[in-house]
Short mmCIF file of C-alpha atoms and ligand atoms in Angstrom, two decimals:
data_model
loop_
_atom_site.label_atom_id
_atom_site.label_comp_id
_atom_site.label_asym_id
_atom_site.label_seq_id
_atom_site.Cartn_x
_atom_site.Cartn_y
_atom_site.Cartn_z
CA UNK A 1 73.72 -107.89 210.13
CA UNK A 2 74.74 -109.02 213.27
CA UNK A 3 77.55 -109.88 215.32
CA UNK A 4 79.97 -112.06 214.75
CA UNK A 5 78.12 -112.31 211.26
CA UNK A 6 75.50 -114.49 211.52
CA UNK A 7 74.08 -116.49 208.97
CA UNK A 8 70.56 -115.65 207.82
CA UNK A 9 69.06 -118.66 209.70
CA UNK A 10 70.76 -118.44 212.98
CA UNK A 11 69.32 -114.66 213.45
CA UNK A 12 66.18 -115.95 213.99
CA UNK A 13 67.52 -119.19 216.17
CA UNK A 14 68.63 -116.52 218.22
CA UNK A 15 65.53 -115.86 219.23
CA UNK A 16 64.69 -119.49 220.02
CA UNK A 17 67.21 -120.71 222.00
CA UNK A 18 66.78 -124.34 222.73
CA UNK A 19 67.12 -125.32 227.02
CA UNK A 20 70.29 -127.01 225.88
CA UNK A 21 71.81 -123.71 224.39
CA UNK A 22 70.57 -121.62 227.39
CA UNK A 23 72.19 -124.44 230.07
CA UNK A 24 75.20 -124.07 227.37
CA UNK A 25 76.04 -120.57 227.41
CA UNK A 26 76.15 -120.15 230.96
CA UNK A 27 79.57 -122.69 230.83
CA UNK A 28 82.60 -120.65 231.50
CA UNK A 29 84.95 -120.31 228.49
CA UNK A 30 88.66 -121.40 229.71
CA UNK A 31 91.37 -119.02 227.42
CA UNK A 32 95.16 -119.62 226.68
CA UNK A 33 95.55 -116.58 229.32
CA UNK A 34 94.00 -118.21 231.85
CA UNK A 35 96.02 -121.53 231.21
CA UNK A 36 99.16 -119.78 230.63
CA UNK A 37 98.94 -117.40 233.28
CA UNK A 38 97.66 -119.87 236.67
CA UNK A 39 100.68 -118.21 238.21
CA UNK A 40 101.04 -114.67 237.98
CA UNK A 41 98.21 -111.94 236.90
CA UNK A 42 101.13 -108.95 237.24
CA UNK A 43 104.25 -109.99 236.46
CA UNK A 44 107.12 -108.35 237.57
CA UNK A 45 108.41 -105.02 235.58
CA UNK A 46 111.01 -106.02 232.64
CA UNK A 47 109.65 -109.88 232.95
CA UNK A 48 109.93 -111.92 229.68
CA UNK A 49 106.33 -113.10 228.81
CA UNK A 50 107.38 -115.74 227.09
CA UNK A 51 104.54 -118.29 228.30
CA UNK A 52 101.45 -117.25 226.61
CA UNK A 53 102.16 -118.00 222.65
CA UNK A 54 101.80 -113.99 222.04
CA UNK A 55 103.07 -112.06 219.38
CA UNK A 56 105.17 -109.30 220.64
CA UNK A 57 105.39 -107.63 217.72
CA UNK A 58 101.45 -106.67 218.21
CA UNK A 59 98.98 -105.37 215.22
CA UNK A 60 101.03 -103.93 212.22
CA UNK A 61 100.99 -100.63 211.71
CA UNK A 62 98.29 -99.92 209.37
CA UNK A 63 95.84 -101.78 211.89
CA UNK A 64 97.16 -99.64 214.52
CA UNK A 65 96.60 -96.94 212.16
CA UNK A 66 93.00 -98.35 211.28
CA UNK A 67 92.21 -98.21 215.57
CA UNK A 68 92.75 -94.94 215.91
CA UNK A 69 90.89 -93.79 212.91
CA UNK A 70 87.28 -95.72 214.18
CA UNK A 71 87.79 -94.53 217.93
CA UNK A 72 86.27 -91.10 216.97
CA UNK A 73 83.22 -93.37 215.63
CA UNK A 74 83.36 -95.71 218.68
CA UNK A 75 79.73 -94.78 219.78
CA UNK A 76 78.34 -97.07 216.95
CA UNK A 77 77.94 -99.98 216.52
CA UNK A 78 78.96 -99.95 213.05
CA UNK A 79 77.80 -103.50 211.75
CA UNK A 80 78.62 -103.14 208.58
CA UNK A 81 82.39 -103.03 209.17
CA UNK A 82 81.52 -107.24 209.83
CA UNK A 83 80.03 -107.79 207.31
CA UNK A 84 83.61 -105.89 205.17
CA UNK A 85 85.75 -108.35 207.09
CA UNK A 86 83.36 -111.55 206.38
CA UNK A 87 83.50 -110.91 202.57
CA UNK A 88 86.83 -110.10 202.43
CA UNK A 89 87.69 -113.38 204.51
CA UNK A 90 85.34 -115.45 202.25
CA UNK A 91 87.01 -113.56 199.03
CA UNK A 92 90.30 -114.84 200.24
CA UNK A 93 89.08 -118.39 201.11
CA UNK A 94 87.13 -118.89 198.07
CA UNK A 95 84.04 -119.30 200.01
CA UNK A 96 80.12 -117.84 200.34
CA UNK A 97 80.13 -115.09 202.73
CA UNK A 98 77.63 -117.72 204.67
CA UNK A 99 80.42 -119.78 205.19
CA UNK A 100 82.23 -117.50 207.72
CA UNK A 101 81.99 -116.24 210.86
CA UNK A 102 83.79 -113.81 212.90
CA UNK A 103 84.07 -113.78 216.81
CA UNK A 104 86.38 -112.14 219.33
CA UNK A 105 88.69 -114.28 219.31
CA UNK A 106 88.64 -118.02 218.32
CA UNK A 107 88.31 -119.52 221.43
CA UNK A 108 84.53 -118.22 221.48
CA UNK A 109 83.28 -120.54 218.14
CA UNK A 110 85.60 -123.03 219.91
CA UNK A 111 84.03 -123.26 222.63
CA UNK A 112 80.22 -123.31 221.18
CA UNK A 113 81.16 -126.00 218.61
CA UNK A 114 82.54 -127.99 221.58
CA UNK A 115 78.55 -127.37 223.25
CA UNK A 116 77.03 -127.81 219.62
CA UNK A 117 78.56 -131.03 218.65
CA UNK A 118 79.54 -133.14 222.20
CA UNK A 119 77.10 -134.50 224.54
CA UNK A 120 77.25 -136.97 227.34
CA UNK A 121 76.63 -139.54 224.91
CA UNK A 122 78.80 -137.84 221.90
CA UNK A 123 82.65 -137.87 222.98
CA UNK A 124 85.11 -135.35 222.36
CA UNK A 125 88.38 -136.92 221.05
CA UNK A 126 92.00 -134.59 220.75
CA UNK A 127 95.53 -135.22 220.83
CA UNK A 128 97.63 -135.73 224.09
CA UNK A 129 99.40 -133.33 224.15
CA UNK A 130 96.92 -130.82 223.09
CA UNK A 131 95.52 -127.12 223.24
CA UNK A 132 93.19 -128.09 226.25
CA UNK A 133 90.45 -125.57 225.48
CA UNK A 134 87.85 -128.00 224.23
CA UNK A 135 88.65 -129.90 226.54
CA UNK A 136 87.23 -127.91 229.74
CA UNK A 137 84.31 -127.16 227.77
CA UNK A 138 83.32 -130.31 226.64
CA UNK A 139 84.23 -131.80 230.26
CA UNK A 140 81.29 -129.33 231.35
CA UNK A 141 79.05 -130.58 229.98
CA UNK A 142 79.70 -133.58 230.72
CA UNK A 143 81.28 -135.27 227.29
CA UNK A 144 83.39 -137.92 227.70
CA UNK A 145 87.03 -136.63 227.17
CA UNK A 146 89.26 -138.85 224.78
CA UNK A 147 92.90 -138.33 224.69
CA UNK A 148 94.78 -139.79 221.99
CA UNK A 149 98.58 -139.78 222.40
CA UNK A 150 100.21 -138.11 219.29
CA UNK A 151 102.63 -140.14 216.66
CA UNK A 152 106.19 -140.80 216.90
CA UNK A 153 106.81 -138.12 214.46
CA UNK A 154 104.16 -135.59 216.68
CA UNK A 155 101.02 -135.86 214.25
CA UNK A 156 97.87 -136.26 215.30
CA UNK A 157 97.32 -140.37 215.41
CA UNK A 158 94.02 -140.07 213.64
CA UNK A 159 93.48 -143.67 213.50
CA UNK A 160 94.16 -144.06 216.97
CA UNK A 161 91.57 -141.17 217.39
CA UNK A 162 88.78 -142.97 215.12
CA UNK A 163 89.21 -145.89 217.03
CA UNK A 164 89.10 -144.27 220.68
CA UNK A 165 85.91 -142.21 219.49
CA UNK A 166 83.47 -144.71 218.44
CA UNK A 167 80.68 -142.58 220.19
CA UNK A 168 82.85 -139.17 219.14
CA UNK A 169 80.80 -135.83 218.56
CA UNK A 170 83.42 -134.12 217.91
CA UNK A 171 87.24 -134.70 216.42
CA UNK A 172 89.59 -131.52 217.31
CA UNK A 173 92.79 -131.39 215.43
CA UNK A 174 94.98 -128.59 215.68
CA UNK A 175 97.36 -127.47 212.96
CA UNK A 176 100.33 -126.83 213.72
CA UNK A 177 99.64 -128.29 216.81
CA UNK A 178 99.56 -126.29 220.43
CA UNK A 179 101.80 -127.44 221.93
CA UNK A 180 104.27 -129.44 219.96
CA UNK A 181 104.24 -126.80 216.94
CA UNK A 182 103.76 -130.06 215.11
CA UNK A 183 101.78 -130.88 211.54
CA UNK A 184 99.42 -133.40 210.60
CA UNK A 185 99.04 -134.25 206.76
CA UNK A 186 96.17 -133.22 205.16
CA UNK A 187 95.89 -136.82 203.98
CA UNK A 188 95.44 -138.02 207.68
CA UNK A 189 92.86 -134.84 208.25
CA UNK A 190 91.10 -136.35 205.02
CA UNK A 191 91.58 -139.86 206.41
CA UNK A 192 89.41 -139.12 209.45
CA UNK A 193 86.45 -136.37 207.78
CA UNK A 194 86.04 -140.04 205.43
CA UNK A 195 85.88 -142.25 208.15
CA UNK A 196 84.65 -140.50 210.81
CA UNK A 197 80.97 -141.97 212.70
CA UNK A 198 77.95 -140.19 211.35
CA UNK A 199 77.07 -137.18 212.73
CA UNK A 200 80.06 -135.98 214.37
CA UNK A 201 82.65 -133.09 213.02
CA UNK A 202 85.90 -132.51 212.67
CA UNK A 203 87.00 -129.31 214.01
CA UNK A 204 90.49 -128.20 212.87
CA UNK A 205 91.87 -125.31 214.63
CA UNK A 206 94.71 -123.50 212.53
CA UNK A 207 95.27 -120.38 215.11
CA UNK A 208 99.04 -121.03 214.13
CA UNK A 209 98.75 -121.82 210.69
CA UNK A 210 100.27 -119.09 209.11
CA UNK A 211 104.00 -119.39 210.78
CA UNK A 212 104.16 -123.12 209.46
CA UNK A 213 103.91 -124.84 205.81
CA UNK A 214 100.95 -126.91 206.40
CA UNK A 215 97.96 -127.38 203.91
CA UNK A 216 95.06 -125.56 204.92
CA UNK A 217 91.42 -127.73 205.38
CA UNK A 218 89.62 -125.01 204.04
CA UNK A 219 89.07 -126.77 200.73
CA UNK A 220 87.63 -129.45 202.71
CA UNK A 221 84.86 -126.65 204.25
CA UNK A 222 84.89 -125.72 200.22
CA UNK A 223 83.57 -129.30 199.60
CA UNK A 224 81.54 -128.93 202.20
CA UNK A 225 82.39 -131.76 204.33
CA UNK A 226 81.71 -131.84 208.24
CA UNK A 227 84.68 -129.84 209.10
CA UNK A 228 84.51 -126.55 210.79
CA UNK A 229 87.88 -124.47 210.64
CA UNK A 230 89.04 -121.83 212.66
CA UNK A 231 91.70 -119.27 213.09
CA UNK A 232 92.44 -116.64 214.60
CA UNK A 233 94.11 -112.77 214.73
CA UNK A 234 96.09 -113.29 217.92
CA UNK A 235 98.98 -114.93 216.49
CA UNK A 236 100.27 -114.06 213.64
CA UNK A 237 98.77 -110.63 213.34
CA UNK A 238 99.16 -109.98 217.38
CA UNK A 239 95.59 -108.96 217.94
CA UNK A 240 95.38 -111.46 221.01
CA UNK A 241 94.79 -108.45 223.22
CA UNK A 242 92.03 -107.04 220.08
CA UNK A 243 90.24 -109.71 219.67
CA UNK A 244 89.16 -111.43 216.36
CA UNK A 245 88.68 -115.56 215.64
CA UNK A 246 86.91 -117.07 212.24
CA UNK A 247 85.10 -119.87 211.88
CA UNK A 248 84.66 -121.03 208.79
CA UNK A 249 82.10 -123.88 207.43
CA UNK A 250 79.01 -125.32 205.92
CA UNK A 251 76.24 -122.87 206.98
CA UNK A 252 73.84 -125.67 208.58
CA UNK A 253 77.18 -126.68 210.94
CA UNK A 254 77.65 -122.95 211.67
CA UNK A 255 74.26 -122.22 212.71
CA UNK A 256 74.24 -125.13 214.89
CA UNK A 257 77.36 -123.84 216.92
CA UNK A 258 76.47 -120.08 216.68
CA UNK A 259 73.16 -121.38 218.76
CA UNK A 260 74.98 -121.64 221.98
CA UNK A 261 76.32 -118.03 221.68
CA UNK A 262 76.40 -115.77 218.83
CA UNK A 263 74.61 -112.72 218.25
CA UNK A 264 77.18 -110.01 220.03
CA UNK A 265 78.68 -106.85 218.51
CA UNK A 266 82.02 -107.30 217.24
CA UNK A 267 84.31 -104.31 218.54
CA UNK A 268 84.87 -101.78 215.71
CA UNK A 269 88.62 -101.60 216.81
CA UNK A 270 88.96 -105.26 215.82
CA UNK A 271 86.94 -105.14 212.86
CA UNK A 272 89.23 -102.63 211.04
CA UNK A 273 92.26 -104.06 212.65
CA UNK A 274 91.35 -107.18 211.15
CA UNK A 275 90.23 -105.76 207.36
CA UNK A 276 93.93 -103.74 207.64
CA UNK A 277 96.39 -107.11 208.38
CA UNK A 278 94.06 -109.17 205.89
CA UNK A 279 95.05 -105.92 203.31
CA UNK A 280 99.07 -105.62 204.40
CA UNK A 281 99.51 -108.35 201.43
CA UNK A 282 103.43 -109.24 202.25
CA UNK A 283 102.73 -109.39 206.49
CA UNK A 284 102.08 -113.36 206.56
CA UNK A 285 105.52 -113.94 204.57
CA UNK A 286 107.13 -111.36 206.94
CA UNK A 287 106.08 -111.91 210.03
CA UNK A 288 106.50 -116.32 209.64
CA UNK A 289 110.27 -115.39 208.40
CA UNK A 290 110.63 -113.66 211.58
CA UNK A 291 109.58 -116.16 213.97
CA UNK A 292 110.88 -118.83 212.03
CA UNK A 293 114.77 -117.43 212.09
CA UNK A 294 114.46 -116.49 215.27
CA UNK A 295 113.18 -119.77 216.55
CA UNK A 296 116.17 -121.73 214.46
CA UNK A 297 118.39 -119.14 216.07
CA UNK A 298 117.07 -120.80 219.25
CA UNK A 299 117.28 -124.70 218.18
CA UNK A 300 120.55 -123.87 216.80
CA UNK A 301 121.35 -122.48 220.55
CA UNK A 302 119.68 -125.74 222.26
CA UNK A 303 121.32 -128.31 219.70
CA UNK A 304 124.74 -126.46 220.48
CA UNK A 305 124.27 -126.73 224.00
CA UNK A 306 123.19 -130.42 224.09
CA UNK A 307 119.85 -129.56 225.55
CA UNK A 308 116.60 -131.63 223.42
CA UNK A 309 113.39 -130.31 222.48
CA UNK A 310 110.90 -130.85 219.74
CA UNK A 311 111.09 -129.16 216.20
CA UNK A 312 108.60 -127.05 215.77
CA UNK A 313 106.82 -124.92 213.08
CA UNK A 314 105.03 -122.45 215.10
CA UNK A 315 105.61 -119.83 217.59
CA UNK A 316 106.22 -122.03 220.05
CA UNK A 317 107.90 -125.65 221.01
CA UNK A 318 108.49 -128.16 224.14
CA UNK A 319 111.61 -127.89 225.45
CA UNK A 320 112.93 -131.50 226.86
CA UNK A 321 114.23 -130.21 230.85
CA UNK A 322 115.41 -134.18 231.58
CA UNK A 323 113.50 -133.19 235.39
CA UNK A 324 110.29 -131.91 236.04
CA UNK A 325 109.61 -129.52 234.34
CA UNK A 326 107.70 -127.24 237.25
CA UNK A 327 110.96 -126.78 239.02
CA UNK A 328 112.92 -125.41 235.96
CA UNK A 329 109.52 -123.05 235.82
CA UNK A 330 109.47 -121.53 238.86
CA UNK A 331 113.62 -121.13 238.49
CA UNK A 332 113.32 -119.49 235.45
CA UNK A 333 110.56 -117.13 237.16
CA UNK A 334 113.11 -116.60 240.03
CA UNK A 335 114.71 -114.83 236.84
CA UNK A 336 112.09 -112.87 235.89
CA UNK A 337 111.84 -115.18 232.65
CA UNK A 338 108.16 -116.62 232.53
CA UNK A 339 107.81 -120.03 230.66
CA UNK A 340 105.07 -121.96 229.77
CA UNK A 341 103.21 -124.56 231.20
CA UNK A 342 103.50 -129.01 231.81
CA UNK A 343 101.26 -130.89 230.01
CA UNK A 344 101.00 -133.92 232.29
CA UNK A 345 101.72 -136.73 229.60
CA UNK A 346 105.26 -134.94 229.48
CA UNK A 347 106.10 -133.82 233.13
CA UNK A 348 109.68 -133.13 231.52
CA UNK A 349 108.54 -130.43 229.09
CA UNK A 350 107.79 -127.12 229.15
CA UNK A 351 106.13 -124.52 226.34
CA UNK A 352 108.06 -122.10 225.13
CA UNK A 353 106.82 -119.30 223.20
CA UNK A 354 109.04 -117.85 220.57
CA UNK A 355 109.51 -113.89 221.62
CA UNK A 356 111.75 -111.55 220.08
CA UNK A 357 115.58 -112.05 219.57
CA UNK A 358 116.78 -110.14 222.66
CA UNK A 359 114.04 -112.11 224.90
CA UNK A 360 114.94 -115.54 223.05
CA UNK A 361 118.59 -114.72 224.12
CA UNK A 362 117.46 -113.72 227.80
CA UNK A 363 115.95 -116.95 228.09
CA UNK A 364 118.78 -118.72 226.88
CA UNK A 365 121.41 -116.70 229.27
CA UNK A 366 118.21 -117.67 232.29
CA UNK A 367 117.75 -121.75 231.40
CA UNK A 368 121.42 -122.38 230.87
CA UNK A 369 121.53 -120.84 234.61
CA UNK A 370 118.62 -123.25 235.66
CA UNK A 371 120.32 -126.22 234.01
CA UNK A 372 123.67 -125.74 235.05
CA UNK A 373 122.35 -125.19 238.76
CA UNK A 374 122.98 -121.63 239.06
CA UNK A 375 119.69 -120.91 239.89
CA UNK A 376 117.11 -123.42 241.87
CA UNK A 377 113.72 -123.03 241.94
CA UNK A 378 113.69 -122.39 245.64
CA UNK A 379 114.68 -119.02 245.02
CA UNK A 380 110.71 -118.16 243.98
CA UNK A 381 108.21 -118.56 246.52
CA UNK A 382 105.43 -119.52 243.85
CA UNK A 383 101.83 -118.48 244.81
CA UNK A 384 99.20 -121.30 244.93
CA UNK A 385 96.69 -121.33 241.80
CA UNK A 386 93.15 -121.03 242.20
CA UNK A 387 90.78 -123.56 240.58
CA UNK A 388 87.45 -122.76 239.23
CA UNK A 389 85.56 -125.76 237.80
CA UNK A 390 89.09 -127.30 238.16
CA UNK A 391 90.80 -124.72 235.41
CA UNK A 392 93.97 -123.21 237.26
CA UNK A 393 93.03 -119.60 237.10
CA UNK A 394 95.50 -116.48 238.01
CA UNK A 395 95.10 -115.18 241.71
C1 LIG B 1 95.25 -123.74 219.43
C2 LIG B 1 94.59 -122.48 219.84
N1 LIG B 1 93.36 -122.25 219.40
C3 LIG B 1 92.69 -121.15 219.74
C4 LIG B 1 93.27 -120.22 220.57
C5 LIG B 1 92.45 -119.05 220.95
O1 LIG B 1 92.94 -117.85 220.61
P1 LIG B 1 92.06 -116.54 220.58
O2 LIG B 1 90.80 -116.75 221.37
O3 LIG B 1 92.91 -115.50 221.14
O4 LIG B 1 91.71 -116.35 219.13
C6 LIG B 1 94.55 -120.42 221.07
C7 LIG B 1 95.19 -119.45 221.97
O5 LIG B 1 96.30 -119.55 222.36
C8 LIG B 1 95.23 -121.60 220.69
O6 LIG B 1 96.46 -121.86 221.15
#
């Protein structure tokens, strides 16, 4: 057993790797860090991180507890402790143990799906505004890059989508979606698996998932469709800093992504983090109640104040500035409160992550300071970002 399980096939693709695959996984892998982050590696001591879509509540305590009991055992590789998480993943999910996958992180299987499934002559079609991952990966390599505005009511427009991606490799929908904390109804997913051109996949990223109320895909993976689904331990269960993504999906689709980079050694500490959240039965309940009454507490704040923003059902949601949005930024940074980033089909909005209570209300005391003109934005001298391939990167 291998990695980042692998399925029976792909261990010995691993040993063939086609010219494609090798070009493939030399591509640089752009993170939510390195998005969120273009401005500042070090923040400032007592800084609200508020930019990122973390979890500051980090693991729960029995993964804690779980890390420090492997450490002693850290000198081994341990593979077995994957192949514990796999089945109990695939227990859960009502799926063959062949049908999962487990990475560091999920932005890894995102990343080689994007390589495994787009081309220069397959597209790669997402929402607008999107998580922009995919995106830089499939731009790489030199897919063509279709953005489909989303709905009036924030949904991915699927038929919009079908139509822009005549040529389309690959179909990413995100649910909820990064960054409007948005849903799209598992009728529309279903709507564009059926009617999707042959060949290409669907890949339907639920790394928020668990804070919202939306129907899973995963019984369209059970039916084995042309869907690959992923999520991830960095939200909910804040492991971002551990490390631990799923993908989930017909075995031939898996093997085809795990190609262009599986085969690692999953860290131990993640491993048993991982097995210990899946086992804490009442954390999903817990931890969505959380977020989700402290990120009403936070509308309630906004509606009360006049300000607008988009309802969310995730950890995090655009707030509506009325100006652009970089200058209301950099004068919340001047406050030591970081925000997150512009997509550039809103240059009015900014992400914000939903933190804890006393942050939420530090960023509330900060941006009614911005709005009311309190505090300008000429108060931070911003550094410049560095680009790499293009990707804003911190300096
Ligand atoms: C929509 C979405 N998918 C995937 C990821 C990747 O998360 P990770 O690699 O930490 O699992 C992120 C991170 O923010 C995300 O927002």
């Amino acid at each position: 057993m291998a990695t980042d399980r692998v399925p029976s096939k792909s261990r010995r693709s691993f040993l063939s790797l086609s010219a494609a695959a090798s070009a493939a996984v030399a591509l640089r892998i752009v993170t939510e860090p390195m998005l969120a982050r273009a401005r500042d590696h070090h923040p400032p001591a007592g800084s609200i991180m508020i930019d990122a879509n973390e979890n500051p509540l980090g693991p729960c305590t029995s993964a804690r507890e779980a890390i420090v009991t492997i450490t002693p055992q850290g000198g081994r590789y341990l593979d077995g402790l994957t192949e514990d998480l796999v089945n109990a993943i695939a227990q859960m999910e009502g799926v063959k143990p062949d049908y999962v996958t487990v990475h560091a992180g999920s932005t890894v299987p995102l990343h080689h799906t994007v390589c495994a499934f787009t081309s220069p002559q397959r597209s790669y079609v997402t929402a607008d505004p999107g998580f922009e991952a995919g995106m830089f990966s499939a731009t790489a390599i030199g897919a063509r890059v279709v953005k489909v505005p989303l709905t009036k009511s924030f949904a991915h427009d699927v038929k919009a989508m079908l139509a822009a991606g005549t040529d389309a490799g690959l179909f990413y929908v995100c649910l909820p979606n990064n960054p409007t904390g948005t849903l799209t109804s598992h009728s529309d997913i279903e709507y564009l698996v059926q009617n999707k051109p042959k060949g290409s996949i669907v890949l339907v990223d639920e790394a928020y998932i668990h804070f919202s109320d939306a129907t899973s895909t995963v019984d369209l993976v059970k039916a084995d469709k042309d869907v690959i689904l992923l999520r991830t331990f960095s939200k909910l269960y804040g492991m971002a800093g551990i490390r631990c993504g799923v993908a989930l999906g017909r075995p031939d689709l898996l093997e085809k992504m795990y190609t262009y980079g599986g085969g690692n050694f999953m860290p131990v500490t993640a491993l048993v983090a991982a097995s210990a959240s899946l086992k804490h039965t009442g954390l999903v309940p817990e931890r969505k109640k959380i977020n989700a009454d402290i990120r009403e507490g936070v509308f309630q704040w906004l509606d009360s104040n006049g300000y607008s923003y988009i309802r969310s059902q995730s950890n995090c949601f655009m707030l509506d500035t009325k100006r652009p949005a970089k200058k209301v930024i950099d004068a919340m940074a001047a406050q030591k409160v970081f925000i997150g980033r512009i997509w550039p089909v809103w240059p009015t909005y900014s992400r914000i992550t939903v933190g804890t209570r006393p942050e939420m209300e530090q960023f509330q005391a900060a941006f009614k300071k911005v709005m009311t003109g309190a505090v300008t934005a000429s108060l931070t001298p911003v550094p410049s970002k560095r680009l790499i391939d293009g990707v804003p990167v911190p300096v």
